[in-house]
GROMACS .gro file of C-alpha atoms in nm:
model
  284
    1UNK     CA    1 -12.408   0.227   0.112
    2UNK     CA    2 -12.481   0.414  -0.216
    3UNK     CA    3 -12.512   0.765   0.003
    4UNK     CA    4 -12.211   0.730   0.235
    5UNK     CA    5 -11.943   0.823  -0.052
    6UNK     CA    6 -12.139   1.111  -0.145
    7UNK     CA    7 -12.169   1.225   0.230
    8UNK     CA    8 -11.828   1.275   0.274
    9UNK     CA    9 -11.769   1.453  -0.049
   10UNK     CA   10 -12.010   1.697  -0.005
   11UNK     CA   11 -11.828   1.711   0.400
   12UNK     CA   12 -11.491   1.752   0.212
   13UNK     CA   13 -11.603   2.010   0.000
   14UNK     CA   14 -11.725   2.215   0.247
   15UNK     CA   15 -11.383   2.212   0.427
   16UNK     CA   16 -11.219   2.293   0.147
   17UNK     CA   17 -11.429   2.596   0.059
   18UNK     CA   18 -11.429   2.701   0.430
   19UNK     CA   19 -11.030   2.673   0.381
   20UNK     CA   20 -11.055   2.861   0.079
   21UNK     CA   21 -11.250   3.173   0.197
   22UNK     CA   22 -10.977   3.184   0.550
   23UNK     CA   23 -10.690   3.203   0.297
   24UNK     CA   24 -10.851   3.486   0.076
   25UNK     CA   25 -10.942   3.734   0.406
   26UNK     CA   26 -10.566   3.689   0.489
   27UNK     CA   27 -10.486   3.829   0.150
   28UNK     CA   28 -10.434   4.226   0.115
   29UNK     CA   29 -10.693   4.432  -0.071
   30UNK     CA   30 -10.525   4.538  -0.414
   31UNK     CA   31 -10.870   4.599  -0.584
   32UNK     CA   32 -10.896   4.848  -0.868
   33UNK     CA   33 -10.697   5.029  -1.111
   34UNK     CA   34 -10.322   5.130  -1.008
   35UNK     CA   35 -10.057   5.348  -1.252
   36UNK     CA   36  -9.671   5.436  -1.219
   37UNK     CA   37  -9.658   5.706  -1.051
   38UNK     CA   38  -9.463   5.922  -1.315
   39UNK     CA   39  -9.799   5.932  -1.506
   40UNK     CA   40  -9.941   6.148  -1.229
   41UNK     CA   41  -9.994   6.395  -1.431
   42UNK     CA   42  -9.973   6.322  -1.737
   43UNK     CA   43 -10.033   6.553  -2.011
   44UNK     CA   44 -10.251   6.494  -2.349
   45UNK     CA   45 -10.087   6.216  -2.582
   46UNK     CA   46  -9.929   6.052  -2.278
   47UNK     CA   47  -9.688   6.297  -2.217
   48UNK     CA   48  -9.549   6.304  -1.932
   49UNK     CA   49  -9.581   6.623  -1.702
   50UNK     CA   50  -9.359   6.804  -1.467
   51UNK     CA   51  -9.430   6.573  -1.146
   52UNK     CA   52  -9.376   6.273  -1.341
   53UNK     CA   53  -9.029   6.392  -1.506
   54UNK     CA   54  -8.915   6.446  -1.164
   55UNK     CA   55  -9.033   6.089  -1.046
   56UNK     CA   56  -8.887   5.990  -1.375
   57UNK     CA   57  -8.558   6.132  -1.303
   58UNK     CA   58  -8.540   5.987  -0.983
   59UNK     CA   59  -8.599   5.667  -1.143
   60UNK     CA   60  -8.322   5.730  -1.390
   61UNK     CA   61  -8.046   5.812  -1.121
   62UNK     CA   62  -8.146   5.438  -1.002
   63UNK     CA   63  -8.119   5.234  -1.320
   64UNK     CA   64  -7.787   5.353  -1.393
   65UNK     CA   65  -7.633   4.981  -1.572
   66UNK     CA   66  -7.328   4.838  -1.721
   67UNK     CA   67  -7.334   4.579  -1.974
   68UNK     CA   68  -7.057   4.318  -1.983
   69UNK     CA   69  -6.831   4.395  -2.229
   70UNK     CA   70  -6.883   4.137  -2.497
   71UNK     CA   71  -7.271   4.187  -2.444
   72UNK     CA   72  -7.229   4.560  -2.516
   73UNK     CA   73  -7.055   4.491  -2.843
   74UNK     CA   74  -7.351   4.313  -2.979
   75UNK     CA   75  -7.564   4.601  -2.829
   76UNK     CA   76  -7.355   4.804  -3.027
   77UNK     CA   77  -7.346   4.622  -3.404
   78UNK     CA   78  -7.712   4.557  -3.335
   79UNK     CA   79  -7.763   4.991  -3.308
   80UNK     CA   80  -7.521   5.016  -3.582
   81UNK     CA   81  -7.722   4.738  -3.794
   82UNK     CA   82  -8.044   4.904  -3.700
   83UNK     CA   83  -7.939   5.256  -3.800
   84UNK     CA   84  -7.837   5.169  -4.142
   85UNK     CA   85  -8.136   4.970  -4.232
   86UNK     CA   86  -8.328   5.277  -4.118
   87UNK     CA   87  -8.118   5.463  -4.366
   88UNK     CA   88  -8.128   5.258  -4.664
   89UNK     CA   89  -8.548   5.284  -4.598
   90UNK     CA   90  -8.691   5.464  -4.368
   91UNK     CA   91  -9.043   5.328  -4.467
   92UNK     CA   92  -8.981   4.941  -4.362
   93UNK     CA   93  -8.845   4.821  -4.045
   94UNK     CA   94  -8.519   4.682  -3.957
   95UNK     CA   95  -8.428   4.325  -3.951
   96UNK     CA   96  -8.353   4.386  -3.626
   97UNK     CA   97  -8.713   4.464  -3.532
   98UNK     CA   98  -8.776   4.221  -3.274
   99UNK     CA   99  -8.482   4.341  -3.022
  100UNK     CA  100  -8.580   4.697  -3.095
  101UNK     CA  101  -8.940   4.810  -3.164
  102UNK     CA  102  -9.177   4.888  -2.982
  103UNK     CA  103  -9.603   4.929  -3.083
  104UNK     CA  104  -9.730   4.850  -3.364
  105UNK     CA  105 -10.138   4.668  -3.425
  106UNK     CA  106 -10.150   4.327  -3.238
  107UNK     CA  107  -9.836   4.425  -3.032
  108UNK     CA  108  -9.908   4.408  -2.646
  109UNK     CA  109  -9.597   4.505  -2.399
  110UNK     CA  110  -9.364   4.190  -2.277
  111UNK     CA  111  -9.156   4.159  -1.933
  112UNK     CA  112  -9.202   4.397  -1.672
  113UNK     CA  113  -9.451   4.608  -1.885
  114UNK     CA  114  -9.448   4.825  -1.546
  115UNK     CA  115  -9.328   5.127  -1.672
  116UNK     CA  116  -9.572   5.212  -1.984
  117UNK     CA  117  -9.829   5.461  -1.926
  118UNK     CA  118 -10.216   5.336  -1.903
  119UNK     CA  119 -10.380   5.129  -1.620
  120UNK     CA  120 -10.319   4.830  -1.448
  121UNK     CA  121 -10.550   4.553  -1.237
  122UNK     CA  122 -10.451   4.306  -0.979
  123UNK     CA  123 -10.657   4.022  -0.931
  124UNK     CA  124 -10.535   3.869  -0.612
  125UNK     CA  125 -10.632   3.473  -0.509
  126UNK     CA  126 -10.514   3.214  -0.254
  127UNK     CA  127 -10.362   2.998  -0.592
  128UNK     CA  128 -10.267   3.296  -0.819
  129UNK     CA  129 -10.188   3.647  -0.833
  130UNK     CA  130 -10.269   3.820  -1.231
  131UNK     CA  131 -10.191   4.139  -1.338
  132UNK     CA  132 -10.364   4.280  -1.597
  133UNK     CA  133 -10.254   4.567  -1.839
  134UNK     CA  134 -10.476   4.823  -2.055
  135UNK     CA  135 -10.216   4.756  -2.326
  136UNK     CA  136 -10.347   4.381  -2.326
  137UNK     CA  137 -10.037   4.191  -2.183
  138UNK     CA  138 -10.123   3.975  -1.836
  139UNK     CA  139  -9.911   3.800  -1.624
  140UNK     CA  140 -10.025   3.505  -1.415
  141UNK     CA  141  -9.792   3.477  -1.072
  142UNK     CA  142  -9.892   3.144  -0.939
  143UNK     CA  143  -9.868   3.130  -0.533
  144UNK     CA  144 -10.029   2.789  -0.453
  145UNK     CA  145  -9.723   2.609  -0.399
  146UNK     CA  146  -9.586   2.506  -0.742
  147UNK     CA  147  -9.253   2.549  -0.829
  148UNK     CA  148  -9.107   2.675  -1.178
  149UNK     CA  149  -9.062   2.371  -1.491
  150UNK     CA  150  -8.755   2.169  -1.506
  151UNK     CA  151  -8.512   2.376  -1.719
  152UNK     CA  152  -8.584   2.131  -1.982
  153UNK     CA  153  -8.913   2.193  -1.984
  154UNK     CA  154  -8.891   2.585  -2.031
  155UNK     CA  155  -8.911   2.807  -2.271
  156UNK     CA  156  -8.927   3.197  -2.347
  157UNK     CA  157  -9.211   3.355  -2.282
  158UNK     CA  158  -9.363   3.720  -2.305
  159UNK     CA  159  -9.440   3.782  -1.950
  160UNK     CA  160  -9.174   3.490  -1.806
  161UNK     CA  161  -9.258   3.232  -1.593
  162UNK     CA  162  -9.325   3.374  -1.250
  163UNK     CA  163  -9.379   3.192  -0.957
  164UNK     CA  164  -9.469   3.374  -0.597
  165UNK     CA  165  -9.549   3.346  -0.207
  166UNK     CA  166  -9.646   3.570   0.062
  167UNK     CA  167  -9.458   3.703   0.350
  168UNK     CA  168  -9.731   3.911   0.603
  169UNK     CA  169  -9.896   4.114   0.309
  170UNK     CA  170  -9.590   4.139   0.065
  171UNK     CA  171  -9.604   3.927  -0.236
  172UNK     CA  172  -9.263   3.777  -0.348
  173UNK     CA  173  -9.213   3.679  -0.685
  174UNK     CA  174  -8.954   3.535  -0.853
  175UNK     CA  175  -8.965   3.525  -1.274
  176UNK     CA  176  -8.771   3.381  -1.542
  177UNK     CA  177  -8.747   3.195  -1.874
  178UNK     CA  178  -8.844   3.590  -1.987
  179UNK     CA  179  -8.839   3.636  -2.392
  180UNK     CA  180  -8.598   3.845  -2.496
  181UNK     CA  181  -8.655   4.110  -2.588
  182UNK     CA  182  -8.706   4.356  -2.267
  183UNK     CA  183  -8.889   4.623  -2.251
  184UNK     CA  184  -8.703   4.824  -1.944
  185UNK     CA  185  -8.643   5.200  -1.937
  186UNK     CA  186  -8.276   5.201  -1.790
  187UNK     CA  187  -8.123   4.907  -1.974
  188UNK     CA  188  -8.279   5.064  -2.312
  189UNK     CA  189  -8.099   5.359  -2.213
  190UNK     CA  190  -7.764   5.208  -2.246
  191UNK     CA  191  -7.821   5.008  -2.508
  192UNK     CA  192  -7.962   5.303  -2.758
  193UNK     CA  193  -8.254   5.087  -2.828
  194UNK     CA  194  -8.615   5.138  -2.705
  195UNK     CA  195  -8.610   4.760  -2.581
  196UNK     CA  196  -8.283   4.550  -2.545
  197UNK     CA  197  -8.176   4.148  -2.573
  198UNK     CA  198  -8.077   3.999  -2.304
  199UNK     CA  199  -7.973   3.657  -2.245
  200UNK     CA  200  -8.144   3.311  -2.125
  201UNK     CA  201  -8.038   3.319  -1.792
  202UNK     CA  202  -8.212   3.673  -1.720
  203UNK     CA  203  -8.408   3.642  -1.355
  204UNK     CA  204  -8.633   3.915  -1.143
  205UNK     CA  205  -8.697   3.887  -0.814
  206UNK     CA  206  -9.012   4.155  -0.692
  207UNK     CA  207  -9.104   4.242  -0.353
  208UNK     CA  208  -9.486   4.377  -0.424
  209UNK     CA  209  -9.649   4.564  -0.082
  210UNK     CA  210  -9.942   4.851  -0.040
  211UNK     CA  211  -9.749   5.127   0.180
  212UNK     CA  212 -10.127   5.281   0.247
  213UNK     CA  213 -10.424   5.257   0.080
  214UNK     CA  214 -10.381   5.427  -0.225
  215UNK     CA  215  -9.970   5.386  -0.280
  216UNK     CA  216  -9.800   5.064  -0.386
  217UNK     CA  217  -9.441   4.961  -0.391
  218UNK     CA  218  -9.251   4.725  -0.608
  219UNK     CA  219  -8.917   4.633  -0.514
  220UNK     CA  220  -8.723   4.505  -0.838
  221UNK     CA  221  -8.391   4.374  -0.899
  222UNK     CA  222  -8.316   4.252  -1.229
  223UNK     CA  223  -7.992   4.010  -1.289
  224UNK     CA  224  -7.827   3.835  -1.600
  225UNK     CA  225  -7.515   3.707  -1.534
  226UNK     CA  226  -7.424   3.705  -1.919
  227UNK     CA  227  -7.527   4.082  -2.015
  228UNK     CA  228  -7.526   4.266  -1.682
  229UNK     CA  229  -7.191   4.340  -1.429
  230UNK     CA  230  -7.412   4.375  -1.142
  231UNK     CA  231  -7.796   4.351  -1.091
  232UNK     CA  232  -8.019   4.643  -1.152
  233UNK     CA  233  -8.190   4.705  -0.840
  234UNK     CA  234  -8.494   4.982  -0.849
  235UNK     CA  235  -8.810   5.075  -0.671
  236UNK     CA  236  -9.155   5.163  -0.861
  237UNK     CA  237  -9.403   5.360  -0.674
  238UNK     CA  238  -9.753   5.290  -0.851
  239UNK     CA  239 -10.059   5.505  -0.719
  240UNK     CA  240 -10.454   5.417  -0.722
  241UNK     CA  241 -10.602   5.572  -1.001
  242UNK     CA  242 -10.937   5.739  -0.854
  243UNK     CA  243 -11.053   5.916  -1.187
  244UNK     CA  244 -11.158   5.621  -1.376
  245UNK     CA  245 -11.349   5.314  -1.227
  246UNK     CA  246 -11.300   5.038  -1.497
  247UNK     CA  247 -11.029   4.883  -1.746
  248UNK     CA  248 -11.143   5.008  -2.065
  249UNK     CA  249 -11.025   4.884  -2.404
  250UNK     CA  250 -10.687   5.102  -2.602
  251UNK     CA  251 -10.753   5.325  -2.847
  252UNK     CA  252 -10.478   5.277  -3.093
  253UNK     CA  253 -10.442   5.354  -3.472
  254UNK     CA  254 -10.548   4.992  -3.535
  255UNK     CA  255 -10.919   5.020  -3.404
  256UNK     CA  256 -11.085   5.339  -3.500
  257UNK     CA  257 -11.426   5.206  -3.322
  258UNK     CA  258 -11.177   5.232  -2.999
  259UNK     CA  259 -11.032   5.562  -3.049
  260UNK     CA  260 -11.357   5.699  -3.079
  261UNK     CA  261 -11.533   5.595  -2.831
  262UNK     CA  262 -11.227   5.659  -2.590
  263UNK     CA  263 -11.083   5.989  -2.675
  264UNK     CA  264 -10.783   6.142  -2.474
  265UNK     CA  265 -10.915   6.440  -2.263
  266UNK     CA  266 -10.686   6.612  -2.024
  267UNK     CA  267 -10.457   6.331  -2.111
  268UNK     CA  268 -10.632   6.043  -1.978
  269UNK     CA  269 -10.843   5.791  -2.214
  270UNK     CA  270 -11.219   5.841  -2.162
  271UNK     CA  271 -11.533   5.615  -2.214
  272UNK     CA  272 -11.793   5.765  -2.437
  273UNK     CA  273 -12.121   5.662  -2.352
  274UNK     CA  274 -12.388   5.701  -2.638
  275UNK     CA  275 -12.759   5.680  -2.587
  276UNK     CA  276 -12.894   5.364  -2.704
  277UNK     CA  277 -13.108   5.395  -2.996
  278UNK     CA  278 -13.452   5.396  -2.964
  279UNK     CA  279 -13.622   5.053  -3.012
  280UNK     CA  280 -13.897   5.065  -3.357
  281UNK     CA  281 -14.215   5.079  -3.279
  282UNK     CA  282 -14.461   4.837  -3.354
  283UNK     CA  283 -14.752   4.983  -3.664
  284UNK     CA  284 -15.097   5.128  -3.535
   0.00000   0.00000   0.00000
């Protein structure tokens, strides 16, 4: 009697892990490190280079956006604000910091976090989807069925609360509850800020698919009913990054260990590998 219960849960958990590995050959292969495409060629500091500022501009002609007009008057008084805190001293930051900074030590990149140069990693399972950034940020995309929190139950978070399923090998996800600020090339274009407020009720829908092995597209539209006219609608093209085969930490000015031992060469970070020292030797 004692060996009958634990029969069937060792039967049960065999199903289950037999269910487990048919759900994760269905999945696509997204395995290794992928980049925006603009950083193609990408020149020492992070500059970009001249195939990236054309893949830049095309991105530019797409995130052309319109702010409502009472949301562009706070855009505006919170440039002005920023501008003449600058002024008064130039060696402290704004009180308006949080809606438009950006770096800084501790500081890891919020929603999208997409268009920053460095590396990215997708770690693809039946329950979740996680991308990870060089810059530190990652973003869990849960795909096992769960829906987002009551709207009581939310709050604003970094990377949102995203929440995806698959159709064939594209990976729809829908985010929101994002903390303001964001961190989004054409809306900090209009707003003269290098990241811009927006409000509570800002939502993202992606439509994330390989086009061939070593190309990947992400199909973005970004709405807010209180700051935007009409949704922003744009398509990233991210590329597999061949030259380097593992995440590696970020040098920054806040970890001189790091910027050491990854140096920028040809405008790419790169791993430093040192001998290891020599173990003593024991006395004669």
């Amino acid at each position: 009697m004692l060996l009958l219960p634990a029969c069937f849960h060792g039967a049960h958990a065999q199903t289950s892990s037999k269910a487990r590995l048919e759900a994760f050959a269905k999945l696509p292969d997204w395995s290794g490190l992928w980049e925006l495409d603009l950083w193609q060629d990408e020149l020492d500091g992070q500059e970009i280079g001249p195939k990236g500022m054309l893949r830049a501009r095309a991105y530019a002609a797409q995130m052309q956006v319109t702010f409502t007009a009472a949301w562009q008057t706070k855009l505006d008084l919170l440039k002005k604000t920023a501008h003449a805190e600058e002024a008064a001293d130039a060696n402290n930051p704004p009180a308006f910091e949080e809606f438009g900074r950006l770096g800084g030590c501790g500081w890891t990149p919020g929603f999208p976090a997409t268009m920053l140069p460095g590396t990215y990693e997708w770690r693809v399972t039946p329950e979740e989807t996680t991308l990870i950034s060089l810059l530190g940020s990652v973003r869990h995309i849960y795909t096992d069925g769960r829906r987002h929190p009551p709207k009581d139950a939310l709050w604003p978070m970094s990377q949102g609360d995203s929440v995806g399923h698959w159709e064939g090998d594209t990976l729809v996800v829908d985010t929101l509850s994002i903390r303001s600020p964001v961190y989004f090339a054409g809306l900090a274009r209009g707003a003269g800020v290098p990241s811009v407020p927006m409000s509570n009720e800002l939502h993202s829908i992606e439509r994330i698919r390989m086009l061939n092995q070593d190309q990947m597209q992400i199909d973005f539209t970004l709405e807010d009913p209180i700051a935007l006219v009409k949704p922003l609608h744009v398509i990233f093209l991210w590329n597999r990054v061949k030259d380097i085969d593992r995440m590696e930490q970020n040098a920054d000015d806040c970890d001189d260990a790091a910027s050491e031992r990854n140096p920028i060469v040809n405008g790419r970070y790169t791993t430093v590998v040192k001998p290891a020292p020599e173990a003593p030797q024991p006395p004669k």
